[in-house]
Amino acid sequence: MAKQQHPTPMLDELEKGPWPSFVTGLKRLAAEKDYVVDVLGQLETSYKTRKGYWKGGTVGVIGYGGGVIPRFTELKDAEGKPVFKDAAEFHTLRVMPPPGMHYNTDVLRKMCDIWERHGSGLIAFHGQSGDIMFQGCTTENVQKAFDEINQLGFDLGGAGPAVRTSMSCVGAARCEQSCYDEARAHRAVINTFLDDIHRPSLPYKFKFKFSGCPNDCMNSIQRADMAIIGTWRDNIQTDETLVRKYYAKHGMTDLVNDVIARCPTKAIRVRNADEVATGPSITSVRFDDTQALEIDNRDCVRCMHCINVITGGLAPGKDKGATILVGGKRTLKIGDLMGTVVVPFMKLETDEDREKLVELGQKIIDFFAENALEHERTGEMIERIGLVNFLDALGLDVDPNMVSCPRTNPYVRTDGWDEEVARIKAKKQQVA
Amino acid sequence: MAQAPMRRAIESGVPDNQQFLHPLLKKNYGNWRYHDRPRPGVLHHVARGGDEVWSVRAGTQRQMDVHTVRKLCDIADQYAEGHVRFTIRSNIEFMVSRSEMVAPLIERLETEGFPVGGTGNSISMIAHTQGWLHCDIPGTDASGAVKALMDELYEEFKREEMPNRVHMSTSCCEINCGGQADIAIIVQHTKPPKINHDLVANVCERPAVVARCPVAAIRPAVVNGKPSLEVDEKKCICCGACYPPCPPMQINDPEHSKLAIWVGGKNSNARGKPTFMKMVASGLPNNPPRWPEVSDAVKRILHAYKEDGRPWERMADWIDRIGWPRFFEKTGLTFTKYLIDDWRGARVNLNASAHLRF
Ligand code: HEM
Ligand code: HEM
Ligand code: HEM
Ligand code: SF4
Ligand code: SF4
Ligand code: SF4
Ligand code: SF4
């Protein structure tokens, strides 16, 4: 039994209504822990004054420089003593989830037991960074909690100027759109950079995110310094049974309005079955006895729309892999940036392929570490030095897939033009 | 006092997920053929070999007490073969291998207060941040604002009646941990930071703070004989970037820190390229515990979108079709000069054409 709870008229309002209430959860914990009684006291104060009362500090576990988010109360009385003394410290442990965020109940129960013993009993599945956030722990208990979580097979994630915790989509485990083994790529990459996660020493944070297809369920294009997005190079695959099933249910109106008209490049058309084109880049499939869908895959930008609508009936091709985009981030400091393409396609099937991905990541992080200004994200660095310099440094060839259009101004020195043309032609010949 | 032995961390990194997968997910890894949705909140996946798995999705409060997690585990053990996963929006998914297990599982979840939904063209759970509960720089709370809003959107979570999926986010400072979304609610400060000059010298690394400002509004200064900082208040855009590295530059203000609403962010490449969200309203009061003014504005946008959006149009696609004048007309929001971009690259957001809508 814990001490009596503080009155919380504001928070009580958040116990009303049908959606699950975190306040009710906190109160359940407060019934057992003085600690949470005071967490609620401070939170209620924030609701009243509309001010936050946590400040950072330095708390960690032995051997690591990051992964714990320290919080000390700033809500003090006239003598400088915490108003809610049992919650004077409220640190969070960021713990890396398994790829795709799969768990069995056994491991979840063990996490609960550990956190009930050493922490507040409040766990967020998951933070925006992807971490399991064990929220609310005293300085004294941080190490104890970590030791047990670590013993369970889990490790701390990143914080500060470090490689950060990553996320990957459910992908191959349960999604027909998956174009590579997200979980293996995720682990191959992140587990290479553990030192950069646990001992922050980069100019700023660096995030990887893994999405199995261009639906980008992990929001990697705008949240990751390096986004690994699944795609394919060959033709969209078909399954006539499922296409016919779609058509039988939806008819021509939906097919035209929802599929054909929404293809961004008009790559997909309705044809009479006997007039369908043939050729190496053509996908075609009948949706009834007389009519067919025809896709010229050279025009398809792999947007996923038609595949999402007729899932299974249309499917990513067989020659699968991933596109690598670099530089996504949120506003600070120069404005929002989407990641942009630096490798249009790479295979990700074998350990060797994944090793190449790791190498690319390593090169990018090394370049970032050496060339970014303090507190500059990859995207900002590239904006400052220009994509071409970045590609040069990584030894990557330019490709028209990297731009939405060629430059629209003449302000560039082009006296190396002929040499460049010759170099690129020679290289092409070598490959051919 | 005896010193406890030092335990060295096992740097095990990201754990293998194979050990946690539902047996059918493990068996059919990389071999799925298609899926459909027999009802809102349920995904039915069919493997190439013919195996079928049903995933039941339910909303959670994200920040869960251990009793809630254990309750979800009990449900998983009793109705769902002991395996769960979480989505990026903190929904929980229970995988089951037989269709007849679905209905009892749903019934139990709903009895225990976990709404089943969040799939397809529903309004899914709001991606949210930390706020007053745990962050050190928040202008507002996140869990509370989300709870209040999800109470209002509860029915839409459980239905699939929107033109396309709706992803929302909230962020308790302009940093926007919540991320790009169809609709985002983000703190927008309206006054420059108030500097506590007594503390700056002790707490802040002044050059780092100066460098942090996006508009170079901060200068080193001597105030009352002590080294401090000053802000050119005419330049300051009230972004709050100086506050994390220098807590004495208090940016949060109970009155003047407002909430802004953004629309049309999209991460997916489906149809058009991914898009950034755009600010469409600001100046909403930070009004805990239930932020009714925010709910009201969000619901107006959602209502207009639901009425007018065509199948498969995300918020951004819908606005592309109807145009901004009609967006403001239909939502009843007011287009003001503050919504005309003047930051870096702003010209791409101006209308350089004679394409007009009346
Ligand atoms: C002292 C400073 C900061 C702290 C302690 C901090 C803490 C956090 C935490 C705890 C999260 C996870 C939030 C959640 O899931 O609820 C987060 C996410 C995030 N934060 Fe911050 N933050 C800080 C500064 C910033 C700044 C300055 C920015 C932007 C300029 C920023 C942008 C973000 C973004 C975009 C995310 C989402 C990240 C992702 O999707 O991977 N944060 N931050
Ligand atoms: C002493 C220097 C210059 C003189 C006397 C000059 C003269 C002219 C004249 C007479 C025209 C009209 C041509 C016509 O309509 O047939 C013209 C057009 C134009 N000039 Fe120049 N010009 C000069 C320098 C420049 C420079 C330095 C630039 C660019 C950096 C430039 C860019 C243009 C352009 C783009 C047009 C076409 C404008 C339009 O289509 O409306 N001019 N110039
Ligand atoms: C002790 C922990 C942390 C400190 C001291 C810290 C500090 C900072 C600072 C000073 C900034 C730049 C703020 C500004 O320029 O105004 C920043 C940016 C940011 N922080 Fe943190 N932070 C911490 C932890 C985190 C965590 C845990 C996260 C999220 C997972 C996070 C996410 C971000 C993001 C996303 C940005 C901005 C990135 C962008 O430019 O897009 N920070 N952080
Ligand atoms: S990103 Fe693509 S592969 Fe991954 S879960 Fe989403 S739709 Fe499936
Ligand atoms: S995947 Fe290709 S064919 Fe299908 S809608 Fe997108 S661009 Fe068009
Ligand atoms: S949005 Fe801002 S205030 Fe909220 S958790 Fe992120 S950094 Fe903290
Ligand atoms: S609030 Fe932003 S613009 Fe104003 S001084 Fe601070 S960093 Fe500069």
mmCIF file with all atom_site columns, C-alpha atoms and ligand atoms in Angstrom, chain A residues 232 236 259 262-268 295 299-307 314, chain B residues 271, ligand 5:
data_model
loop_
_atom_site.group_PDB
_atom_site.id
_atom_site.type_symbol
_atom_site.label_atom_id
_atom_site.label_alt_id
_atom_site.label_comp_id
_atom_site.label_asym_id
_atom_site.label_entity_id
_atom_site.label_seq_id
_atom_site.pdbx_PDB_ins_code
_atom_site.Cartn_x
_atom_site.Cartn_y
_atom_site.Cartn_z
_atom_site.occupancy
_atom_site.B_iso_or_equiv
_atom_site.pdbx_formal_charge
_atom_site.auth_seq_id
_atom_site.auth_comp_id
_atom_site.auth_asym_id
_atom_site.auth_atom_id
_atom_site.pdbx_PDB_model_num
ATOM   1  C  CA  . TRP A 1 232 ? 12.288 -4.199 -57.227 1.00 0.00 ? 232 TRP A CA  1
ATOM   2  C  CA  . ILE A 1 236 ? 5.269  -6.343 -61.395 1.00 0.00 ? 236 ILE A CA  1
ATOM   3  C  CA  . VAL A 1 259 ? -6.470 2.017  -59.862 1.00 0.00 ? 259 VAL A CA  1
ATOM   4  C  CA  . ARG A 1 262 ? -4.429 6.999  -59.661 1.00 0.00 ? 262 ARG A CA  1
ATOM   5  C  CA  . CYS A 1 263 ? -1.259 5.612  -61.177 1.00 0.00 ? 263 CYS A CA  1
ATOM   6  C  CA  . PRO A 1 264 ? 1.105  8.594  -60.943 1.00 0.00 ? 264 PRO A CA  1
ATOM   7  C  CA  . THR A 1 265 ? 2.820  7.913  -64.270 1.00 0.00 ? 265 THR A CA  1
ATOM   8  C  CA  . LYS A 1 266 ? -0.107 6.385  -66.160 1.00 0.00 ? 266 LYS A CA  1
ATOM   9  C  CA  . ALA A 1 267 ? 1.923  3.224  -66.506 1.00 0.00 ? 267 ALA A CA  1
ATOM   10 C  CA  . ILE A 1 268 ? -1.131 1.047  -66.066 1.00 0.00 ? 268 ILE A CA  1
ATOM   11 C  CA  . ILE A 1 295 ? 1.593  -2.190 -67.172 1.00 0.00 ? 295 ILE A CA  1
ATOM   12 C  CA  . ASP A 1 299 ? 7.075  3.769  -66.827 1.00 0.00 ? 299 ASP A CA  1
ATOM   13 C  CA  . CYS A 1 300 ? 6.234  2.447  -63.365 1.00 0.00 ? 300 CYS A CA  1
ATOM   14 C  CA  . VAL A 1 301 ? 7.902  4.319  -60.511 1.00 0.00 ? 301 VAL A CA  1
ATOM   15 C  CA  . ARG A 1 302 ? 7.259  1.548  -57.967 1.00 0.00 ? 302 ARG A CA  1
ATOM   16 C  CA  . CYS A 1 303 ? 4.856  3.695  -55.998 1.00 0.00 ? 303 CYS A CA  1
ATOM   17 C  CA  . MET A 1 304 ? 2.899  0.667  -54.683 1.00 0.00 ? 304 MET A CA  1
ATOM   18 C  CA  . HIS A 1 305 ? -0.548 2.123  -55.257 1.00 0.00 ? 305 HIS A CA  1
ATOM   19 C  CA  . CYS A 1 306 ? -1.990 -0.455 -57.676 1.00 0.00 ? 306 CYS A CA  1
ATOM   20 C  CA  . ILE A 1 307 ? -0.381 -3.219 -55.639 1.00 0.00 ? 307 ILE A CA  1
ATOM   21 C  CA  . LEU A 1 314 ? -0.437 -7.395 -58.400 1.00 0.00 ? 314 LEU A CA  1
ATOM   22 C  CA  . ARG B 2 271 ? 0.511  7.657  -55.824 1.00 0.00 ? 271 ARG B CA  1
HETATM 23 S  S1  . SF4 C 3 .   ? 3.157  0.701  -58.750 1.00 0.00 ? 5   SF4 C S1  1
HETATM 24 FE FE1 . SF4 C 3 .   ? 3.700  1.412  -60.813 1.00 0.00 ? 5   SF4 C FE1 1
HETATM 25 S  S2  . SF4 C 3 .   ? 2.004  0.812  -62.107 1.00 0.00 ? 5   SF4 C S2  1
HETATM 26 FE FE2 . SF4 C 3 .   ? 1.287  0.669  -59.992 1.00 0.00 ? 5   SF4 C FE2 1
HETATM 27 S  S3  . SF4 C 3 .   ? 0.282  2.616  -59.619 1.00 0.00 ? 5   SF4 C S3  1
HETATM 28 FE FE3 . SF4 C 3 .   ? 2.425  2.809  -58.939 1.00 0.00 ? 5   SF4 C FE3 1
HETATM 29 S  S4  . SF4 C 3 .   ? 3.557  3.631  -60.689 1.00 0.00 ? 5   SF4 C S4  1
HETATM 30 FE FE4 . SF4 C 3 .   ? 1.568  2.896  -61.454 1.00 0.00 ? 5   SF4 C FE4 1
#
